[in-house]
Amino acid sequence: IEDFGIEHDAHAGNWHRQVSLLSFETREAFKARGAEIDDGAFGENIIVSGIDLIHLPVGTQIKSGDVLLEVTQIGKECHSHCEIYHRMGECIMPTNGIFTRVLHGGKLKKGDQIKVCTE
């Protein structure tokens, strides 16, 4: 939803972290180190493959179909360590997750192509 986030999501609203993304490759590497995690375990909304998310500058736009997101934050401060941190000794969302705001809403589904806008 434009300037809100994902309907019924706890993190949606009028702020800069409406939608969170995490790299599939980063998550799989974390799982290979012994983490037993499912999709959404970090609170991420979207898992993407083939995009080096943490090196996208703030302000970068990401598009999929009608949906247009703008990167607003790379990583986050972890104030209270989550269950994953307590089991593994680390959590990848604070260093590898990115946060976006919704510039234009629409529908996304698993398998949709996401691209970084270069214009």
PDB file of C-alpha atoms in Angstrom:
ATOM      1  CA  ILE A   1       0.000   0.000   0.000  1.00  0.00           C
ATOM      2  CA  GLU A   2       1.485   3.327  -1.060  1.00  0.00           C
ATOM      3  CA  ASP A   3       3.197   5.210   1.790  1.00  0.00           C
ATOM      4  CA  PHE A   4       2.070   2.533   4.267  1.00  0.00           C
ATOM      5  CA  GLY A   5       3.538  -0.904   3.594  1.00  0.00           C
ATOM      6  CA  ILE A   6       2.031  -4.361   3.543  1.00  0.00           C
ATOM      7  CA  GLU A   7      -1.589  -4.707   4.610  1.00  0.00           C
ATOM      8  CA  HIS A   8      -1.912  -6.156   8.133  1.00  0.00           C
ATOM      9  CA  ASP A   9       1.874  -6.116   8.687  1.00  0.00           C
ATOM     10  CA  ALA A  10       3.018  -5.063  12.161  1.00  0.00           C
ATOM     11  CA  HIS A  11       5.711  -2.786  10.705  1.00  0.00           C
ATOM     12  CA  ALA A  12       3.478  -0.979   8.214  1.00  0.00           C
ATOM     13  CA  GLY A  13       2.632   2.644   8.824  1.00  0.00           C
ATOM     14  CA  ASN A  14       3.765   6.187   8.312  1.00  0.00           C
ATOM     15  CA  TRP A  15       7.507   5.710   8.801  1.00  0.00           C
ATOM     16  CA  HIS A  16      10.671   4.839   6.894  1.00  0.00           C
ATOM     17  CA  ARG A  17      10.743   1.052   7.475  1.00  0.00           C
ATOM     18  CA  GLN A  18       7.490  -0.008   5.803  1.00  0.00           C
ATOM     19  CA  VAL A  19       8.873  -3.058   3.967  1.00  0.00           C
ATOM     20  CA  SER A  20      11.989  -5.066   4.817  1.00  0.00           C
ATOM     21  CA  LEU A  21      14.048  -7.168   2.425  1.00  0.00           C
ATOM     22  CA  LEU A  22      16.675  -9.834   2.984  1.00  0.00           C
ATOM     23  CA  SER A  23      18.903 -11.613   0.493  1.00  0.00           C
ATOM     24  CA  PHE A  24      18.148 -15.282  -0.203  1.00  0.00           C
ATOM     25  CA  GLU A  25      21.875 -15.956  -0.536  1.00  0.00           C
ATOM     26  CA  THR A  26      22.640 -14.379   2.856  1.00  0.00           C
ATOM     27  CA  ARG A  27      19.856 -16.315   4.525  1.00  0.00           C
ATOM     28  CA  GLU A  28      20.995 -19.608   2.973  1.00  0.00           C
ATOM     29  CA  ALA A  29      24.598 -18.993   4.084  1.00  0.00           C
ATOM     30  CA  PHE A  30      23.305 -18.388   7.619  1.00  0.00           C
ATOM     31  CA  LYS A  31      21.324 -21.632   7.457  1.00  0.00           C
ATOM     32  CA  ALA A  32      24.461 -23.454   6.261  1.00  0.00           C
ATOM     33  CA  ARG A  33      26.136 -22.350   9.506  1.00  0.00           C
ATOM     34  CA  GLY A  34      23.468 -24.267  11.417  1.00  0.00           C
ATOM     35  CA  ALA A  35      20.587 -21.821  11.781  1.00  0.00           C
ATOM     36  CA  GLU A  36      17.197 -23.503  11.691  1.00  0.00           C
ATOM     37  CA  ILE A  37      15.007 -20.698  10.355  1.00  0.00           C
ATOM     38  CA  ASP A  38      11.917 -20.341   8.218  1.00  0.00           C
ATOM     39  CA  ASP A  39      10.807 -17.573   5.874  1.00  0.00           C
ATOM     40  CA  GLY A  40       9.930 -14.511   7.930  1.00  0.00           C
ATOM     41  CA  ALA A  41      12.024 -15.552  10.938  1.00  0.00           C
ATOM     42  CA  PHE A  42      13.740 -12.162  10.931  1.00  0.00           C
ATOM     43  CA  GLY A  43      10.535 -10.230  10.304  1.00  0.00           C
ATOM     44  CA  GLU A  44      11.561  -9.731   6.693  1.00  0.00           C
ATOM     45  CA  ASN A  45       8.751  -9.119   4.249  1.00  0.00           C
ATOM     46  CA  ILE A  46      10.534 -10.019   1.018  1.00  0.00           C
ATOM     47  CA  ILE A  47      13.370 -12.439   0.223  1.00  0.00           C
ATOM     48  CA  VAL A  48      15.232 -11.550  -2.979  1.00  0.00           C
ATOM     49  CA  SER A  49      17.829 -13.425  -4.976  1.00  0.00           C
ATOM     50  CA  GLY A  50      20.615 -12.057  -7.143  1.00  0.00           C
ATOM     51  CA  ILE A  51      20.669  -8.503  -5.757  1.00  0.00           C
ATOM     52  CA  ASP A  52      23.412  -7.320  -3.399  1.00  0.00           C
ATOM     53  CA  LEU A  53      20.992  -5.502  -1.122  1.00  0.00           C
ATOM     54  CA  ILE A  54      23.375  -4.122   1.484  1.00  0.00           C
ATOM     55  CA  HIS A  55      25.379  -2.241  -1.131  1.00  0.00           C
ATOM     56  CA  LEU A  56      22.374  -0.370  -2.526  1.00  0.00           C
ATOM     57  CA  PRO A  57      22.633   3.273  -1.488  1.00  0.00           C
ATOM     58  CA  VAL A  58      19.818   4.856   0.497  1.00  0.00           C
ATOM     59  CA  GLY A  59      17.492   6.423  -2.071  1.00  0.00           C
ATOM     60  CA  THR A  60      17.819   3.540  -4.555  1.00  0.00           C
ATOM     61  CA  GLN A  61      14.500   2.490  -6.050  1.00  0.00           C
ATOM     62  CA  ILE A  62      13.475  -1.147  -6.452  1.00  0.00           C
ATOM     63  CA  LYS A  63      10.608  -2.168  -8.746  1.00  0.00           C
ATOM     64  CA  SER A  64       8.473  -5.237  -9.287  1.00  0.00           C
ATOM     65  CA  GLY A  65       5.419  -4.888 -11.495  1.00  0.00           C
ATOM     66  CA  ASP A  66       3.517  -1.843 -10.255  1.00  0.00           C
ATOM     67  CA  VAL A  67       5.267  -1.851  -6.874  1.00  0.00           C
ATOM     68  CA  LEU A  68       7.989   0.759  -6.403  1.00  0.00           C
ATOM     69  CA  LEU A  69      10.066   0.818  -3.218  1.00  0.00           C
ATOM     70  CA  GLU A  70      12.761   3.256  -2.100  1.00  0.00           C
ATOM     71  CA  VAL A  71      15.640   2.129   0.124  1.00  0.00           C
ATOM     72  CA  THR A  72      15.561   4.151   3.345  1.00  0.00           C
ATOM     73  CA  GLN A  73      17.898   2.226   5.648  1.00  0.00           C
ATOM     74  CA  ILE A  74      20.593  -0.437   5.470  1.00  0.00           C
ATOM     75  CA  GLY A  75      20.645  -2.697   8.509  1.00  0.00           C
ATOM     76  CA  LYS A  76      19.300  -1.721  11.908  1.00  0.00           C
ATOM     77  CA  GLU A  77      20.270  -1.486  15.521  1.00  0.00           C
ATOM     78  CA  CYS A  78      19.305  -4.553  17.507  1.00  0.00           C
ATOM     79  CA  HIS A  79      18.206  -3.287  20.924  1.00  0.00           C
ATOM     80  CA  SER A  80      17.218  -6.627  22.427  1.00  0.00           C
ATOM     81  CA  HIS A  81      18.718  -9.734  20.947  1.00  0.00           C
ATOM     82  CA  CYS A  82      16.138 -11.966  19.288  1.00  0.00           C
ATOM     83  CA  GLU A  83      15.698 -15.697  19.770  1.00  0.00           C
ATOM     84  CA  ILE A  84      17.838 -16.362  16.687  1.00  0.00           C
ATOM     85  CA  TYR A  85      20.690 -14.337  18.205  1.00  0.00           C
ATOM     86  CA  HIS A  86      20.472 -16.309  21.443  1.00  0.00           C
ATOM     87  CA  ARG A  87      20.605 -19.632  19.564  1.00  0.00           C
ATOM     88  CA  MET A  88      23.266 -18.684  17.002  1.00  0.00           C
ATOM     89  CA  GLY A  89      25.239 -15.881  18.669  1.00  0.00           C
ATOM     90  CA  GLU A  90      24.359 -13.545  15.806  1.00  0.00           C
ATOM     91  CA  CYS A  91      21.461 -12.261  13.751  1.00  0.00           C
ATOM     92  CA  ILE A  92      21.826 -11.256  10.101  1.00  0.00           C
ATOM     93  CA  MET A  93      18.971  -8.754   9.837  1.00  0.00           C
ATOM     94  CA  PRO A  94      20.831  -5.901  11.617  1.00  0.00           C
ATOM     95  CA  THR A  95      23.727  -6.137   9.159  1.00  0.00           C
ATOM     96  CA  ASN A  96      22.153  -7.596   6.019  1.00  0.00           C
ATOM     97  CA  GLY A  97      18.544  -6.475   5.969  1.00  0.00           C
ATOM     98  CA  ILE A  98      17.380  -3.367   4.153  1.00  0.00           C
ATOM     99  CA  PHE A  99      14.329  -1.246   4.745  1.00  0.00           C
ATOM    100  CA  THR A 100      12.179   0.598   2.250  1.00  0.00           C
ATOM    101  CA  ARG A 101       9.162   2.831   1.961  1.00  0.00           C
ATOM    102  CA  VAL A 102       6.445   2.233  -0.610  1.00  0.00           C
ATOM    103  CA  LEU A 103       6.387   4.877  -3.348  1.00  0.00           C
ATOM    104  CA  HIS A 104       3.741   3.049  -5.387  1.00  0.00           C
ATOM    105  CA  GLY A 105       1.649   0.142  -4.161  1.00  0.00           C
ATOM    106  CA  GLY A 106       0.513  -2.991  -5.903  1.00  0.00           C
ATOM    107  CA  LYS A 107       0.543  -6.758  -5.510  1.00  0.00           C
ATOM    108  CA  LEU A 108       3.582  -9.021  -5.282  1.00  0.00           C
ATOM    109  CA  LYS A 109       3.689 -12.787  -5.293  1.00  0.00           C
ATOM    110  CA  LYS A 110       6.369 -15.411  -4.865  1.00  0.00           C
ATOM    111  CA  GLY A 111       8.532 -15.638  -7.967  1.00  0.00           C
ATOM    112  CA  ASP A 112       7.938 -12.072  -9.177  1.00  0.00           C
ATOM    113  CA  GLN A 113      11.009 -10.426 -10.678  1.00  0.00           C
ATOM    114  CA  ILE A 114      12.503  -7.515  -8.747  1.00  0.00           C
ATOM    115  CA  LYS A 115      14.876  -5.070 -10.376  1.00  0.00           C
ATOM    116  CA  VAL A 116      16.975  -2.156  -9.216  1.00  0.00           C
ATOM    117  CA  CYS A 117      16.041   1.056 -11.035  1.00  0.00           C
ATOM    118  CA  THR A 118      19.111   2.707 -12.521  1.00  0.00           C
ATOM    119  CA  GLU A 119      17.547   5.912 -13.825  1.00  0.00           C
TER     120      GLU A 119
END
